[in-house]
Amino acid sequence: MGIEYLPGIQPGMKIDISASRRPERSHLRPESFLPLMKEKLAAKAEKYNQLYSQNWLNPDGGINLPEHPDWEKDEILCEDRERLFAKDNNGKTREQWLLSKEKNSASLTEIALTLSLQRLLPERFMVVRSARYDDYNNGVDQLIIDRENGSVVCGIDELIDIEGNTAPHKKEEKVRKKMLRGGANVKYGVRVEGESLCFEELRSIPAFYLALMPSELATLCQDLSQDEATPTERELFSRLRASLLQQIKSYESLPLGRNLKANVALFAQSLEAWSE
């Protein structure tokens, strides 16, 4: 199936998603919007929980499956890893590290993009944050679940691009290598089966990354404080979609496995429904 490109986008063209010109905004820092964004995450998680009458998401929008036989063991492993992260970060306690982590640019980017995709994607899609285990061990921050065909159409990893480079990022190379190894694996995965959810390990999930400049993150956080999506938020959404299309195009030249190729094609079809 052919891929439709946005106006002005050509195959192989490098897309700089930081190129737009936006009006001046207030100088509030992105972290100042964190309490409001956390409220919005919790509200959306509750909506998704009620949709399937299951508490499968935490208030932070992350997958929560305590009935899984490995959940308790993996939660302990994650806590141990967080203690190591904290120790390497000026000898902080785990609690101190977690508090600082949620205010750093990478975490704010993950939260902001989750919220933006949740409100701009059609209702057929659910956007959730991965379980901590899959974030730390499989490099997947988000899952986008297509309720129409039941599949998880992609795993997303976010990047805050401080330098504003248009050359390939380390994240781009990391995702490319992941695709060559067969795509993303998600231990705590979720699929839709009819009116129910199926919890199972997922393999050969197409992996992508989305990058924001610090200025874009600040603008998006302010946009998310509004009740409805703003023109600048919709503009950013269109450019992120173009970036995903470019990544799909780049995968055509890779020797991907049959299942992964099929899942990439399925995501390309899903992207058609993302148009505003």
Short mmCIF file of C-alpha atoms in Angstrom, two decimals:
data_model
loop_
_atom_site.label_atom_id
_atom_site.label_comp_id
_atom_site.label_asym_id
_atom_site.label_seq_id
_atom_site.Cartn_x
_atom_site.Cartn_y
_atom_site.Cartn_z
CA MET A 1 0.00 0.00 0.00
CA GLY A 2 1.41 3.41 -1.00
CA ILE A 3 2.16 6.07 1.58
CA GLU A 4 0.59 9.49 1.14
CA TYR A 5 2.94 12.32 2.01
CA LEU A 6 1.89 15.68 3.35
CA PRO A 7 2.10 18.66 0.98
CA GLY A 8 5.75 19.62 0.46
CA ILE A 9 7.07 16.33 1.85
CA GLN A 10 9.10 14.19 -0.54
CA PRO A 11 10.47 10.63 -0.06
CA GLY A 12 13.83 10.71 1.70
CA MET A 13 13.39 14.31 2.76
CA LYS A 14 14.82 15.16 6.21
CA ILE A 15 12.08 16.72 8.32
CA ASP A 16 12.99 19.35 10.87
CA ILE A 17 10.01 19.34 13.23
CA SER A 18 11.37 22.40 15.04
CA ALA A 19 11.13 24.72 12.06
CA SER A 20 7.81 26.44 12.63
CA ARG A 21 7.52 30.03 13.76
CA ARG A 22 5.25 30.54 16.73
CA PRO A 23 4.09 33.74 18.40
CA GLU A 24 5.74 34.80 21.61
CA ARG A 25 4.43 33.02 24.69
CA SER A 26 4.73 33.61 28.39
CA HIS A 27 7.98 32.55 30.02
CA LEU A 28 6.47 30.03 32.39
CA ARG A 29 8.70 26.99 32.67
CA PRO A 30 7.30 23.62 31.50
CA GLU A 31 7.49 22.11 35.00
CA SER A 32 5.08 24.77 36.27
CA PHE A 33 2.36 22.97 34.28
CA LEU A 34 3.16 19.56 35.79
CA PRO A 35 0.36 19.50 38.42
CA LEU A 36 -2.28 20.30 35.78
CA MET A 37 -0.85 17.76 33.32
CA LYS A 38 -0.86 15.08 36.01
CA GLU A 39 -4.54 15.81 36.66
CA LYS A 40 -5.29 15.41 32.96
CA LEU A 41 -3.34 12.13 32.82
CA ALA A 42 -5.32 10.77 35.77
CA ALA A 43 -8.64 11.81 34.20
CA LYS A 44 -7.81 10.08 30.92
CA ALA A 45 -6.57 6.96 32.71
CA GLU A 46 -9.86 6.79 34.60
CA LYS A 47 -11.76 7.11 31.33
CA TYR A 48 -9.81 4.24 29.79
CA ASN A 49 -10.32 2.15 32.94
CA GLN A 50 -14.07 2.73 32.86
CA LEU A 51 -14.18 1.96 29.15
CA TYR A 52 -13.23 -1.65 29.88
CA SER A 53 -14.33 -1.86 33.53
CA GLN A 54 -10.78 -2.71 34.61
CA ASN A 55 -8.15 -0.84 36.59
CA TRP A 56 -5.39 -1.51 34.08
CA LEU A 57 -3.86 1.97 34.22
CA ASN A 58 -2.25 3.94 37.03
CA PRO A 59 -3.23 7.60 37.56
CA ASP A 60 -0.06 8.54 35.68
CA GLY A 61 -1.43 6.77 32.60
CA GLY A 62 1.00 3.86 32.91
CA ILE A 63 0.07 0.19 32.51
CA ASN A 64 -0.56 -1.50 35.84
CA LEU A 65 -1.02 -5.30 35.86
CA PRO A 66 -0.45 -6.51 39.45
CA GLU A 67 -2.12 -9.87 38.73
CA HIS A 68 0.66 -10.81 36.30
CA PRO A 69 2.82 -13.53 37.91
CA ASP A 70 6.03 -11.53 37.36
CA TRP A 71 4.67 -8.11 38.33
CA GLU A 72 5.85 -8.02 41.95
CA LYS A 73 9.30 -9.34 41.05
CA ASP A 74 9.71 -6.86 38.21
CA GLU A 75 8.53 -3.96 40.38
CA ILE A 76 11.30 -4.80 42.87
CA LEU A 77 13.83 -4.90 40.01
CA CYS A 78 12.63 -1.47 38.87
CA GLU A 79 12.93 -0.03 42.36
CA ASP A 80 16.47 -1.42 42.65
CA ARG A 81 17.37 0.20 39.34
CA GLU A 82 15.92 3.51 40.50
CA ARG A 83 18.08 3.37 43.62
CA LEU A 84 21.14 2.93 41.40
CA PHE A 85 20.05 5.84 39.21
CA ALA A 86 19.59 7.95 42.34
CA LYS A 87 22.98 6.98 43.78
CA ASP A 88 24.69 7.93 40.51
CA ASN A 89 22.84 11.26 40.57
CA ASN A 90 24.75 12.99 43.38
CA GLY A 91 23.91 10.32 45.91
CA LYS A 92 20.19 11.09 46.05
CA THR A 93 17.67 8.83 47.69
CA ARG A 94 15.26 7.03 45.40
CA GLU A 95 12.45 9.32 46.55
CA GLN A 96 14.51 12.44 45.81
CA TRP A 97 15.48 11.10 42.40
CA LEU A 98 11.86 10.31 41.48
CA LEU A 99 10.76 13.83 42.45
CA SER A 100 13.48 15.41 40.31
CA LYS A 101 12.93 12.95 37.46
CA GLU A 102 9.30 13.90 36.89
CA LYS A 103 10.34 17.54 36.46
CA ASN A 104 13.17 16.93 33.99
CA SER A 105 12.73 17.68 30.30
CA ALA A 106 12.61 14.04 29.19
CA SER A 107 9.77 13.15 31.57
CA LEU A 108 7.87 16.33 30.77
CA THR A 109 8.20 15.56 27.05
CA GLU A 110 6.76 12.08 27.58
CA ILE A 111 3.82 13.45 29.58
CA ALA A 112 3.10 16.33 27.19
CA LEU A 113 3.18 14.16 24.07
CA THR A 114 1.00 11.52 25.73
CA LEU A 115 -1.63 14.13 26.57
CA SER A 116 -1.48 15.78 23.16
CA LEU A 117 -1.85 12.50 21.28
CA GLN A 118 -4.67 11.46 23.59
CA ARG A 119 -6.76 14.47 22.71
CA LEU A 120 -5.83 14.84 19.03
CA LEU A 121 -6.02 11.23 17.86
CA PRO A 122 -9.41 9.84 16.84
CA GLU A 123 -11.41 7.98 19.49
CA ARG A 124 -10.46 4.62 17.97
CA PHE A 125 -6.94 5.03 19.41
CA MET A 126 -5.84 4.79 23.03
CA VAL A 127 -2.48 6.29 24.01
CA VAL A 128 -1.01 4.91 27.23
CA ARG A 129 2.33 4.98 28.97
CA SER A 130 4.16 1.69 29.22
CA ALA A 131 4.80 -0.18 32.45
CA ARG A 132 7.95 0.89 34.27
CA TYR A 133 9.57 -2.43 33.40
CA ASP A 134 9.13 -1.87 29.66
CA ASP A 135 10.29 1.72 29.92
CA TYR A 136 13.54 0.72 31.65
CA ASN A 137 14.20 -2.59 29.90
CA ASN A 138 12.62 -2.33 26.45
CA GLY A 139 12.94 1.40 25.74
CA VAL A 140 9.24 1.96 25.08
CA ASP A 141 7.61 5.01 26.67
CA GLN A 142 4.18 4.84 25.06
CA LEU A 143 1.89 2.37 23.35
CA ILE A 144 -0.70 3.40 20.78
CA ILE A 145 -3.55 0.89 20.72
CA ASP A 146 -5.94 0.73 17.78
CA ARG A 147 -9.34 -0.26 19.17
CA GLU A 148 -10.73 -0.86 15.68
CA ASN A 149 -8.41 -3.69 14.69
CA GLY A 150 -7.30 -4.59 18.22
CA SER A 151 -3.59 -4.18 17.59
CA VAL A 152 -0.85 -2.19 19.23
CA VAL A 153 0.24 -0.21 16.21
CA CYS A 154 3.48 1.20 17.58
CA GLY A 155 5.76 1.86 20.49
CA ILE A 156 6.99 5.42 20.97
CA ASP A 157 10.18 6.67 22.57
CA GLU A 158 10.48 10.44 23.14
CA LEU A 159 13.46 12.71 22.84
CA ILE A 160 14.10 16.25 24.03
CA ASP A 161 16.42 17.67 21.38
CA ILE A 162 18.49 20.25 23.24
CA GLU A 163 20.92 20.86 20.39
CA GLY A 164 18.30 21.19 17.65
CA ASN A 165 20.26 19.05 15.19
CA THR A 166 18.76 18.00 11.86
CA ALA A 167 21.39 15.27 11.50
CA PRO A 168 20.47 11.77 12.73
CA HIS A 169 20.06 11.63 16.50
CA LYS A 170 21.51 8.89 18.66
CA LYS A 171 17.88 8.02 19.38
CA GLU A 172 17.25 7.57 15.66
CA GLU A 173 20.15 5.15 15.39
CA LYS A 174 19.00 3.32 18.51
CA VAL A 175 15.48 2.87 17.12
CA ARG A 176 16.84 1.76 13.75
CA LYS A 177 18.96 -0.92 15.42
CA LYS A 178 15.93 -2.02 17.43
CA MET A 179 13.97 -2.47 14.21
CA LEU A 180 16.80 -4.53 12.69
CA ARG A 181 16.65 -6.78 15.76
CA GLY A 182 12.97 -7.45 15.16
CA GLY A 183 11.22 -4.39 16.60
CA ALA A 184 10.15 -3.58 20.14
CA ASN A 185 9.11 -6.20 22.66
CA VAL A 186 6.69 -5.30 25.43
CA LYS A 187 6.35 -7.66 28.37
CA TYR A 188 3.30 -5.92 29.80
CA GLY A 189 1.34 -5.45 26.61
CA VAL A 190 -2.35 -4.80 26.02
CA ARG A 191 -4.54 -5.55 23.01
CA VAL A 192 -8.24 -5.06 22.39
CA GLU A 193 -10.37 -8.11 21.63
CA GLY A 194 -13.92 -7.06 20.89
CA GLU A 195 -15.23 -5.38 24.03
CA SER A 196 -12.45 -6.71 26.26
CA LEU A 197 -8.73 -6.26 26.86
CA CYS A 198 -6.16 -8.99 26.41
CA PHE A 199 -2.98 -8.68 28.47
CA GLU A 200 0.00 -10.44 26.96
CA GLU A 201 3.60 -10.04 25.90
CA LEU A 202 3.91 -8.30 22.54
CA ARG A 203 6.65 -8.85 19.98
CA SER A 204 7.62 -7.27 16.67
CA ILE A 205 6.04 -3.93 17.56
CA PRO A 206 7.18 -1.10 15.23
CA ALA A 207 9.38 1.33 17.14
CA PHE A 208 9.46 5.07 16.51
CA TYR A 209 10.73 8.20 18.20
CA LEU A 210 9.30 11.71 18.48
CA ALA A 211 11.53 14.70 19.19
CA LEU A 212 10.73 18.12 20.62
CA MET A 213 12.90 21.19 21.00
CA PRO A 214 12.86 22.82 24.46
CA SER A 215 10.91 25.76 23.03
CA GLU A 216 8.35 23.37 21.56
CA LEU A 217 7.99 21.59 24.88
CA ALA A 218 7.35 24.90 26.67
CA THR A 219 4.75 25.90 24.09
CA LEU A 220 3.04 22.50 24.16
CA CYS A 221 2.79 22.51 27.96
CA GLN A 222 1.08 25.89 27.79
CA ASP A 223 -1.23 24.68 25.00
CA LEU A 224 -2.24 21.70 27.12
CA SER A 225 -3.48 24.04 29.84
CA GLN A 226 -6.24 25.05 27.42
CA ASP A 227 -9.51 23.11 27.28
CA GLU A 228 -9.18 22.48 23.55
CA ALA A 229 -6.24 21.95 21.21
CA THR A 230 -4.72 25.20 19.96
CA PRO A 231 -3.62 25.92 16.36
CA THR A 232 0.05 25.59 17.37
CA GLU A 233 -0.64 22.22 19.01
CA ARG A 234 -2.37 21.00 15.85
CA GLU A 235 0.54 22.27 13.78
CA LEU A 236 2.98 20.33 15.94
CA PHE A 237 0.77 17.25 15.66
CA SER A 238 0.90 17.47 11.84
CA ARG A 239 4.69 17.73 11.86
CA LEU A 240 5.05 14.81 14.27
CA ARG A 241 2.85 12.76 11.94
CA ALA A 242 5.12 13.75 9.06
CA SER A 243 8.12 12.60 11.08
CA LEU A 244 6.49 9.21 11.64
CA LEU A 245 5.77 8.91 7.91
CA GLN A 246 9.41 9.65 7.19
CA GLN A 247 10.51 6.94 9.63
CA ILE A 248 8.14 4.44 7.99
CA LYS A 249 9.66 5.33 4.61
CA SER A 250 13.16 4.76 5.97
CA TYR A 251 12.17 1.27 7.18
CA GLU A 252 11.32 0.18 3.63
CA SER A 253 15.02 -0.33 2.89
CA LEU A 254 15.66 -2.41 6.01
CA PRO A 255 15.66 -6.23 5.97
CA LEU A 256 12.79 -6.57 8.44
CA GLY A 257 11.10 -9.82 9.40
CA ARG A 258 7.72 -10.70 7.92
CA ASN A 259 5.72 -10.01 11.09
CA LEU A 260 7.42 -6.69 11.70
CA LYS A 261 6.89 -5.62 8.08
CA ALA A 262 3.21 -6.46 8.41
CA ASN A 263 2.94 -4.42 11.61
CA VAL A 264 4.69 -1.43 10.00
CA ALA A 265 2.19 -1.60 7.13
CA LEU A 266 -0.65 -1.75 9.65
CA PHE A 267 0.65 1.37 11.35
CA ALA A 268 0.94 3.14 7.99
CA GLN A 269 -2.77 2.42 7.48
CA SER A 270 -3.57 3.71 10.96
CA LEU A 271 -1.75 6.96 10.23
CA GLU A 272 -4.32 7.72 7.56
CA ALA A 273 -6.90 8.06 10.33
CA TRP A 274 -4.71 10.62 12.14
CA SER A 275 -5.41 13.35 9.62
CA GLU A 276 -7.28 16.33 11.01
#
